[in-house]
XYZ file of C-alpha atoms in Angstrom:
326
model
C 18.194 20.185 47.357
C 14.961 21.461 48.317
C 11.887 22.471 49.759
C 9.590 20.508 52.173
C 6.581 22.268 51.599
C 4.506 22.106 48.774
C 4.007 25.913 47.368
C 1.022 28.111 45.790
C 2.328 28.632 42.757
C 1.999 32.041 41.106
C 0.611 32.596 37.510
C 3.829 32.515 35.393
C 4.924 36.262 34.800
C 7.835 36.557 32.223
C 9.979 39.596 31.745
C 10.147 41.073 28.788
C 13.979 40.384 27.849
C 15.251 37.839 25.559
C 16.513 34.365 26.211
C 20.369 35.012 27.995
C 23.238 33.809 25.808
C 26.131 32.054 27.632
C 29.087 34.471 27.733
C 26.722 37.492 28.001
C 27.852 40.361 30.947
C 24.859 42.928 31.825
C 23.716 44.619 34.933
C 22.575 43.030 37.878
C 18.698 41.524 37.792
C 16.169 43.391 39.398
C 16.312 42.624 43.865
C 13.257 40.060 43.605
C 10.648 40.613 46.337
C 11.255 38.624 49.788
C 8.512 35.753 49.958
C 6.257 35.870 52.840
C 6.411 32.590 53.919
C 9.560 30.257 53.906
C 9.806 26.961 51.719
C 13.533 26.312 53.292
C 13.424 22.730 55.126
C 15.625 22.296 57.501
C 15.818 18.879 57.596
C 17.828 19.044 54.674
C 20.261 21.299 56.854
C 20.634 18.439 58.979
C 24.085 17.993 60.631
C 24.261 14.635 59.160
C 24.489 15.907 55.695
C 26.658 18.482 56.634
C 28.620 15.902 58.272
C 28.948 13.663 54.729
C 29.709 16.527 52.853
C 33.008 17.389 55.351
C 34.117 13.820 55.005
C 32.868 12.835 51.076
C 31.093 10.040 52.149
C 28.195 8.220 54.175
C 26.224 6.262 54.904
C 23.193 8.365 54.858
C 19.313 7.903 53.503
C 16.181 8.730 52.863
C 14.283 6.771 55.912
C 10.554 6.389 55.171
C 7.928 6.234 58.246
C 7.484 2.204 57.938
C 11.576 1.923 57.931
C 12.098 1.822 54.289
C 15.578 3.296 53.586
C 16.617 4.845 50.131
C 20.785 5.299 49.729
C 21.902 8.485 49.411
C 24.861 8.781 46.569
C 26.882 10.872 48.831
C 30.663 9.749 47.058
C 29.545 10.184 43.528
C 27.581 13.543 44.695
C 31.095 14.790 45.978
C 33.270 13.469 43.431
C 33.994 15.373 40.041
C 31.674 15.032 37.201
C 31.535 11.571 35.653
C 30.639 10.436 32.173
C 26.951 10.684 32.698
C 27.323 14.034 33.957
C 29.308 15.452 31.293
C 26.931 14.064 28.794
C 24.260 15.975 30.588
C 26.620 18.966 30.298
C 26.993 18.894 26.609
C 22.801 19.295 25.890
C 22.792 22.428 28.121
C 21.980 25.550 26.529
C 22.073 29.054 27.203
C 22.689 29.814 31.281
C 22.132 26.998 33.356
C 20.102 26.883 36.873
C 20.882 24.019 38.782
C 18.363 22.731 41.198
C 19.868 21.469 44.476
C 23.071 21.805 43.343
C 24.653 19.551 46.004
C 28.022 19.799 47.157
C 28.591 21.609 43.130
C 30.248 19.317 40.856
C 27.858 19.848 37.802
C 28.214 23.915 38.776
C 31.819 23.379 38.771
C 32.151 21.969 35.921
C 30.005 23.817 33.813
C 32.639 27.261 35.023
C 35.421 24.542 34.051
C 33.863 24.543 30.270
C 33.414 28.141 30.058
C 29.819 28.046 30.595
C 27.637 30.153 32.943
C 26.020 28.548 35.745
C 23.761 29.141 39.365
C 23.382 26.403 41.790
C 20.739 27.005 44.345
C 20.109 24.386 47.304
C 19.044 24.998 51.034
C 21.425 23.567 52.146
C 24.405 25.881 53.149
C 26.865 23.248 53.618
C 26.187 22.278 50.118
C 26.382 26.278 48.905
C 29.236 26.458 50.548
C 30.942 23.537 49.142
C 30.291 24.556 45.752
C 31.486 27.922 46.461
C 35.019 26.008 47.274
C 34.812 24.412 44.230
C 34.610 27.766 41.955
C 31.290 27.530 41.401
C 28.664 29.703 42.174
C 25.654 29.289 44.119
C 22.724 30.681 46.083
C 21.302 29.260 49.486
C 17.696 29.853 48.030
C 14.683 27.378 47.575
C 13.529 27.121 44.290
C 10.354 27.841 45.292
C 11.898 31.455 46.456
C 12.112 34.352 44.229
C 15.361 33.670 42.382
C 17.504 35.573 39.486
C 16.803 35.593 35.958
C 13.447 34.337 36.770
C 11.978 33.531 33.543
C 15.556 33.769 31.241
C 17.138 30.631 32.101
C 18.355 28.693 29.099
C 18.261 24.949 30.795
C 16.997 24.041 34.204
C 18.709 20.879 36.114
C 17.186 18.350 38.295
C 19.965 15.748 39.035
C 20.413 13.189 41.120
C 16.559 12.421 42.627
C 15.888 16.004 42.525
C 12.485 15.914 40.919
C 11.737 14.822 44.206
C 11.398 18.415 45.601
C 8.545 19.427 47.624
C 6.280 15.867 46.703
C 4.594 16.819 44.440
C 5.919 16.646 40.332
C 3.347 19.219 39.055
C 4.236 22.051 41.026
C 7.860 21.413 40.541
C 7.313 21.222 36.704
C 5.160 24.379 36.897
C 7.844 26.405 39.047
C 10.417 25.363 36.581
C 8.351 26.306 33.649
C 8.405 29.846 35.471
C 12.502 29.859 35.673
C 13.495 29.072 32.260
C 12.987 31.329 28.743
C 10.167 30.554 26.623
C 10.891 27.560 24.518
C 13.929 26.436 27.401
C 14.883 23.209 28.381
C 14.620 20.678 31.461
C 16.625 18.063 31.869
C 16.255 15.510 35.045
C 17.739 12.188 36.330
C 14.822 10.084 36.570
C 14.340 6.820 38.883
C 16.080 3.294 37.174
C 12.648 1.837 37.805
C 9.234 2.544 36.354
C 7.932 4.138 39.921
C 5.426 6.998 40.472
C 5.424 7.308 44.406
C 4.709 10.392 46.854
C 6.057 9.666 50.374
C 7.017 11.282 53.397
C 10.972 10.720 54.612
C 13.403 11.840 57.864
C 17.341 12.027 56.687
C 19.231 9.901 58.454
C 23.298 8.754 59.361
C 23.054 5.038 60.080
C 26.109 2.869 60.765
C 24.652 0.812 58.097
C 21.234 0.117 56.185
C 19.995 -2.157 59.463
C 20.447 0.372 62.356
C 18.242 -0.458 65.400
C 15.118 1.916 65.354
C 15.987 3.696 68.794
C 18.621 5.288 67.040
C 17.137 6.055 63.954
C 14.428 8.004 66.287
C 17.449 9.731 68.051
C 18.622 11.109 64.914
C 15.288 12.137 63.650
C 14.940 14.054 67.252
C 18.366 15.686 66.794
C 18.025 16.881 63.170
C 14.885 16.747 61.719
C 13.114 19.785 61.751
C 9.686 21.333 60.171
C 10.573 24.602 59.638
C 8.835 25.919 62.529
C 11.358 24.875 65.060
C 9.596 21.506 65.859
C 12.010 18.254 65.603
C 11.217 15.613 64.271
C 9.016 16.315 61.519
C 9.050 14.439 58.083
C 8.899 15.932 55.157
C 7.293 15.263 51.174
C 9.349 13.598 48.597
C 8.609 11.962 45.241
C 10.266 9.387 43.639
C 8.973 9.221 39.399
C 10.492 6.712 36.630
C 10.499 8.102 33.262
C 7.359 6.944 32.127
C 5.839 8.833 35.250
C 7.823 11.911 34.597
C 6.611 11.948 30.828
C 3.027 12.004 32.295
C 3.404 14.688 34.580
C 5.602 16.672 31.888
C 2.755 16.656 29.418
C -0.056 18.170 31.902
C 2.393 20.895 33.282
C 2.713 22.127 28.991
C 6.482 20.228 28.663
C 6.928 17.673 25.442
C 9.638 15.185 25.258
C 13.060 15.999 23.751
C 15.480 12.888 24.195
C 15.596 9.841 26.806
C 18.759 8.386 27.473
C 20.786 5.828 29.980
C 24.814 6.060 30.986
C 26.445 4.899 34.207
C 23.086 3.309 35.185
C 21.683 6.412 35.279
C 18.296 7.407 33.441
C 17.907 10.924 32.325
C 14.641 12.670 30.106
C 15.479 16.134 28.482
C 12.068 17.986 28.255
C 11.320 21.359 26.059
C 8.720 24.202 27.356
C 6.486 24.269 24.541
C 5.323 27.693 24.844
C 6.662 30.195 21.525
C 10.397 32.189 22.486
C 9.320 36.330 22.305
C 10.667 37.900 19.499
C 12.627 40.901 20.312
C 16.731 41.558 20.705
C 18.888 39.742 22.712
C 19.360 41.679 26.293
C 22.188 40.362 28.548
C 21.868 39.659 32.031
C 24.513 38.463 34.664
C 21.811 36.579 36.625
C 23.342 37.432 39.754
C 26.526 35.606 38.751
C 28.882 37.717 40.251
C 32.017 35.537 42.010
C 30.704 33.170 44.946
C 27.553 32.471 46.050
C 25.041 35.614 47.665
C 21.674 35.845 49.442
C 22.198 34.478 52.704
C 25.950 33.589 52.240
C 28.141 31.075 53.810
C 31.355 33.200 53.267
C 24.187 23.027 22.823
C 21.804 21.180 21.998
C 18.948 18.994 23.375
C 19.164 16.447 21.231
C 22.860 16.208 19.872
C 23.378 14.165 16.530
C 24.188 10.243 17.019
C 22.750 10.691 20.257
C 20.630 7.036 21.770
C 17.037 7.228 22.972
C 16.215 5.042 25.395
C 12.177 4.528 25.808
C 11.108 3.343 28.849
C 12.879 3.104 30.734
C 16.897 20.772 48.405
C 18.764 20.962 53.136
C 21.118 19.458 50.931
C 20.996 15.725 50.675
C 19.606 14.820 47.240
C 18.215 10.908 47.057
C 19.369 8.352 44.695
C 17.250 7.109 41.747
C 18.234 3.930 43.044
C 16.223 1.337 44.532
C 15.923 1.036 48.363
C 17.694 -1.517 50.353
C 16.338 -2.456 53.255
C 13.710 -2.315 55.730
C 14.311 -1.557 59.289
């Protein structure tokens, strides 16, 4: 999952290839240039989630400064693909990027369908995981200079991921940078009409009501700012679909489909900027067998489909509600 600090986003600078088409084999992407200032949190590297990821389950959260704690789906994120998932699957088009890819199960089973997929996530328990799965993945912000940049059919943001970095906008405008002309978003929104910027430590209670000394303790032993200092919380966002919409419409995205299953709220957006004309050129967007860069070792709107209106270092928060207060 994702980045902690909120980037200067570059003007958008697209190559001048075509869109990439999903079986397509071509030579490796240009190296991208190293950035010159990290976006790599490593509280999301934080031995807890490493720890959840070894043994499939929590408990862990999302622990806000006044002791508000927000579940982290850890079972379901290392689990294979449910229903919900495999209906997000089937209005992917073209390559896929997925955005703090987890522990890999959407990665995995896009390979499992044929399709060709990057998961990216800072977390390189989570890269590695994936890697054991099949799938392939980068330990890379997205905020970092990634493959493809600018050719990516459909851009994912499961599982609380538009949380990344605290601030919606930039996300939306960084992702408008990733995918082709004309490309498609789709993200898991919150259950709950919520619009809500906060800062958050990851933490490994015994349960939702653990005593506040040692929630402290493991904020001292894991948290970290990126600049070797423990302790330090970092931005998250947590937006409904209504607030998503919002956002999506001042970053230059329209609406495509809204949709529930398994409880879960999802919004499929379109870039509405004009695909280039030109032939199609192919591209392996680094997809090359396992994960590099810092290793560890259809349609949008489908016929019959239901709209429903209104309604990365590795951990990934649930849409869910919080539930309880220290």
């Amino acid at each position: 999952m994702s980045t902690a600090h909120r980037p200067a986003l570059r003007p958008a600078q697209r190559p001048a290839q075509a869109p990439p088409q999903a079986q397509a084999q071509a030579p490796a992407p240009t190296p991208t240039p190293t950035p010159t200032e990290s976006n790599t949190p490593p509280s999301w590297s934080a031995d807890p989630y490493a720890d959840a990821l070894r043994t499939g389950r929590g408990p862990l959260y999302l622990r806000r400064a006044d002791g508000w704690l927000l579940p982290l789906e850890v079972e379901r994120w290392c689990a294979q693909a449910d229903e919900a998932d495999l209906g997000v699957l089937a209005r992917c088009e073209g390559a896929v990027l997925d955005i703090g890819c987890g522990p890999g199960r959407i990665v995995a089973a896009l390979g499992a369908r044929g399709g060709r997929a990057l998961g990216i996530d800072v977390s390189e328990a989570a890269v590695a995981h994936t890697v054991r799965l099949g799938g392939q993945a980068l330990h890379r912000s997205v905020f970092e200079p990634l493959p493809g940049e600018g050719r990516w059919g459909t851009a994912l943001l499961m599982d609380g991921n538009l949380g990344i970095g605290g601030d919606p906008y930039a996300l939306l405008a960084r992702v408008a940078q990733l995918i082709t002309p004309g490309g498609l978003l789709i993200a898991e929104t919150a259950p709950v009409d919520i619009d809500e910027r906060v800062d958050v430590h990851l933490v490994h209670a015994a349960d939702g009501h653990a005593d506040a000394q040692a929630q402290t303790q493991a904020q001292e032993s894991h948290a970290d700012d990126g600049h070797g200092t423990a302790g330090t919380p970092f931005p998250w966002a947590r937006l409904g679909t209504p607030a998503l919409l919002r956002h999506a419409g001042h970053a230059g995205w329209r609406a495509a489909a809204q949709w529930r299953a398994g409880g879960r709220s999802f919004v499929a957006l379109r870039d509405t900027r004009r695909a280039r004309d030109g032939h199609h050129a192919r591209h392996d967007f680094g997809l090359r067998g396992g994960h590099t860069d810092r290793p560890t070792n259809s349609s949008a709107e489908p016929p019959n489909s239901t709209a429903v209106i209104s309604s990365q270092r590795a951990a990934k928060p649930s849409p869910g509600r919080p539930v309880a207060d220290a």
